[in-house]
Short mmCIF file of C-alpha atoms in Angstrom, two decimals:
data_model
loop_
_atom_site.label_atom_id
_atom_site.label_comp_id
_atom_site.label_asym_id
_atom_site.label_seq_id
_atom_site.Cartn_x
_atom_site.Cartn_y
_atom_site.Cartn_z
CA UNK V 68 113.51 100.23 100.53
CA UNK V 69 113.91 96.55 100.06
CA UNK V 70 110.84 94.29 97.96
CA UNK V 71 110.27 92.91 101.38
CA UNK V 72 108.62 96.22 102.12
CA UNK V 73 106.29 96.56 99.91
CA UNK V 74 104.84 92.42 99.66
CA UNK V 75 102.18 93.33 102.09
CA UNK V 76 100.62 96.11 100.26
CA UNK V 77 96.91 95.95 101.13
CA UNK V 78 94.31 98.34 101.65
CA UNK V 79 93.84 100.11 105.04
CA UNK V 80 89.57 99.81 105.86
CA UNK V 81 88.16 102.67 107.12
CA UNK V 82 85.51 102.59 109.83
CA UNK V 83 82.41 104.72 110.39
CA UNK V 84 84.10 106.51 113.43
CA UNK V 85 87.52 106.85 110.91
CA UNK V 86 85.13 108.35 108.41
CA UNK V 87 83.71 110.73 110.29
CA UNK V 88 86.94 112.14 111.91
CA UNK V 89 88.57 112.23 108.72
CA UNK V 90 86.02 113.90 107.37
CA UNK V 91 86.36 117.25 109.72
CA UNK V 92 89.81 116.70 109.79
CA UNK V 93 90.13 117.26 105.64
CA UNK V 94 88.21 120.00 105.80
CA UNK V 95 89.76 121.95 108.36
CA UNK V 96 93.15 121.01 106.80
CA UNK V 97 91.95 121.97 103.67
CA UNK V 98 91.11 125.49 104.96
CA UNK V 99 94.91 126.02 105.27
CA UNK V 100 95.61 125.10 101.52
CA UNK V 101 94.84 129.10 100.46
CA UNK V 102 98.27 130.27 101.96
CA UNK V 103 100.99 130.10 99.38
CA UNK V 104 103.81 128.18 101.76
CA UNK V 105 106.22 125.51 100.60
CA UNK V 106 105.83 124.21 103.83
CA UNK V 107 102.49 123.69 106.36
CA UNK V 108 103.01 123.47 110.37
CA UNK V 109 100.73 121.17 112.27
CA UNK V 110 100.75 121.34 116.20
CA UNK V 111 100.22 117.87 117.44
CA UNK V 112 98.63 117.82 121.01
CA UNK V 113 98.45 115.16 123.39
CA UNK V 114 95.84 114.77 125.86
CA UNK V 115 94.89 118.21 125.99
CA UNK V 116 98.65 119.22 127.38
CA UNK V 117 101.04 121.44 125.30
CA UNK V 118 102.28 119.65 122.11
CA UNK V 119 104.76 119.62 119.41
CA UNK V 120 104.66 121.95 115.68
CA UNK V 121 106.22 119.61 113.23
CA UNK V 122 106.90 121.18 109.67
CA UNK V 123 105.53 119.20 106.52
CA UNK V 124 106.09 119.65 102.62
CA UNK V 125 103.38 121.01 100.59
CA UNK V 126 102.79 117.81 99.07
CA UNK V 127 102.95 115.51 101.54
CA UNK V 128 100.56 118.23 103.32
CA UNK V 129 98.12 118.04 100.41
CA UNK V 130 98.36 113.67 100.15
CA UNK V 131 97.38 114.06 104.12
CA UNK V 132 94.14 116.20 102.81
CA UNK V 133 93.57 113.47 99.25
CA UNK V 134 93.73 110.34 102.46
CA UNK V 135 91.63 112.30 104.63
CA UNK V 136 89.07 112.87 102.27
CA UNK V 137 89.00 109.37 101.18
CA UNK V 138 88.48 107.92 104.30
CA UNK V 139 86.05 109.99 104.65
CA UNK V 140 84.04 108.64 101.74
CA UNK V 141 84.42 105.24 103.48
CA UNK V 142 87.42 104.60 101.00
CA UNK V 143 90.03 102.19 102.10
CA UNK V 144 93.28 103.66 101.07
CA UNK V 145 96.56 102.28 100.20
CA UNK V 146 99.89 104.08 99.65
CA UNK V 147 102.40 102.90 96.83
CA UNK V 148 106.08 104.53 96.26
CA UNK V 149 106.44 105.00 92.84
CA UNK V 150 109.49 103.21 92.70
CA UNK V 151 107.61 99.98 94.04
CA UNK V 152 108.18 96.61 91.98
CA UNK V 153 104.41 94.66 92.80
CA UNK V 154 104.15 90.69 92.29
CA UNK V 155 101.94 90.12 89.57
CA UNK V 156 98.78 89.71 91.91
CA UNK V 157 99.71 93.08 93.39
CA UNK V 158 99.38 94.33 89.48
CA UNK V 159 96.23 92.36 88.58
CA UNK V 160 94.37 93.82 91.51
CA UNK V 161 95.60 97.22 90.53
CA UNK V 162 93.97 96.78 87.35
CA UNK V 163 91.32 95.12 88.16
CA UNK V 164 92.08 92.27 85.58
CA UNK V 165 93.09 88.23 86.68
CA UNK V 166 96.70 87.04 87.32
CA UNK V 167 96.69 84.75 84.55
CA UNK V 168 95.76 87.89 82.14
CA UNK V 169 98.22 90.26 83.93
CA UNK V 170 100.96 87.35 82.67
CA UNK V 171 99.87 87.36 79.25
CA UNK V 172 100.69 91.25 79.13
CA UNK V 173 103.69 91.14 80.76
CA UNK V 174 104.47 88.15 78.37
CA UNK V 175 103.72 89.96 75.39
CA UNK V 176 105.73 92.99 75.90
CA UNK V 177 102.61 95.15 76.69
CA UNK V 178 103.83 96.05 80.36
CA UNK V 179 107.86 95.56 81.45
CA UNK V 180 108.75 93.40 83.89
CA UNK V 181 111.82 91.77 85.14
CA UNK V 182 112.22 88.27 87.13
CA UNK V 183 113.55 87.47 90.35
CA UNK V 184 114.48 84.08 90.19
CA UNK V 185 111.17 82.88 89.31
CA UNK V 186 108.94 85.44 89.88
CA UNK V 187 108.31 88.52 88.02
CA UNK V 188 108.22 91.54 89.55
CA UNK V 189 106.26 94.63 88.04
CA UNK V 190 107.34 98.27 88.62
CA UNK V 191 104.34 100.58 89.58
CA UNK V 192 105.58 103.32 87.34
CA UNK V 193 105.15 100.73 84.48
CA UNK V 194 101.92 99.72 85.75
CA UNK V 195 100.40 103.34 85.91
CA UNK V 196 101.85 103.92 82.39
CA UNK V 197 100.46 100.87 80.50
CA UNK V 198 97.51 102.22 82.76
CA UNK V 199 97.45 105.71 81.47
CA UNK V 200 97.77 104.37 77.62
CA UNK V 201 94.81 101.88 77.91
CA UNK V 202 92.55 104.55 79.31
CA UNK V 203 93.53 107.07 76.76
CA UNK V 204 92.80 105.09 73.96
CA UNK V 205 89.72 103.47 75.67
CA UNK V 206 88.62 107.29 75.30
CA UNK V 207 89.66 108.13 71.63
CA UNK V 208 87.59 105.04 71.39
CA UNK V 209 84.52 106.49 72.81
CA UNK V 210 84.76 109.85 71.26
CA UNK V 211 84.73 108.21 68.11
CA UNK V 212 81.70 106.43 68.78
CA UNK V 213 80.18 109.46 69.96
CA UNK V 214 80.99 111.14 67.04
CA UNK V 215 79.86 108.56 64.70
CA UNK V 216 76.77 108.40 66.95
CA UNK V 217 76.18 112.23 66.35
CA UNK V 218 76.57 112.23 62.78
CA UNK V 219 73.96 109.14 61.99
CA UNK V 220 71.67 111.52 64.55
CA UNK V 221 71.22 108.33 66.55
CA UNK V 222 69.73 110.61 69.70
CA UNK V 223 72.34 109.96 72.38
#
């Protein structure tokens, strides 16, 4: 897929009437996770008349179950390739952090990045891997505390 397909990534809202089909729709789905197939059938039926069996893969029939339950929750839910490149607002929202800070960490070698033209373009795999390293040591961090916490018997 070209960048072009993936500039628009946003969020999909869910409404109430979405969250409550989704909702008996993940669980009944879910029901058919015990059997061990590599691939799940799902008749689709149209206006009551006879309808079609299509054949998915195990994972994309499990991702159908992890959206369906999300909606459910009221979650809006976006869908990334892993192969994606994001602009750097795409990134910053991913993390949760500004632009102008998501440019300092590209800048200083903490995430890769590579420029088109002007622009710098972030890969998602990169993104979920700088990701993955912050929140591991975020938690060494913690356990630390909580260790030093423990041993001066502060009580929590």
């Amino acid at each position: 897929m070209t960048l072009s397909a993936y500039q628009n990534i946003r969020p999909i809202p869910t409404t109430e009437q979405d969250a409550t089909l989704a909702q008996v729709s993940s669980r009944t789905l879910a029901s058919y996770i015990q059997t061990q197939k590599a691939y799940r059938t799902i008749r689709l039926v149209q206006d009551e008349k006879m309808g079609e069996t299509v054949a998915i893969p195990e994972v994309a029939f499990r991702l159908l179950i992890d959206i369906l339950a999300q909606m459910a929750q009221g979650n809006a839910v976006t869908l990334i390739p892993i192969h994606a490149e994001l602009t750097t607002q795409e990134a910053a929202d991913i993390l949760n952090v500004s632009r102008p800070y998501l440019v300092e960490l590209l800048e200083s070698g903490d995430i890769p990045y590579r420029k088109v033209g002007t622009r710098r373009r972030v890969s998602y795999q990169d993104l979920i891997d700088y990701k993955n390293r912050i929140d591991a040591a975020r938690r060494e961090a913690l356990d630390e505390l909580v260790a030093q916490a423990q041993e001066l018997n502060m009580g929590y």
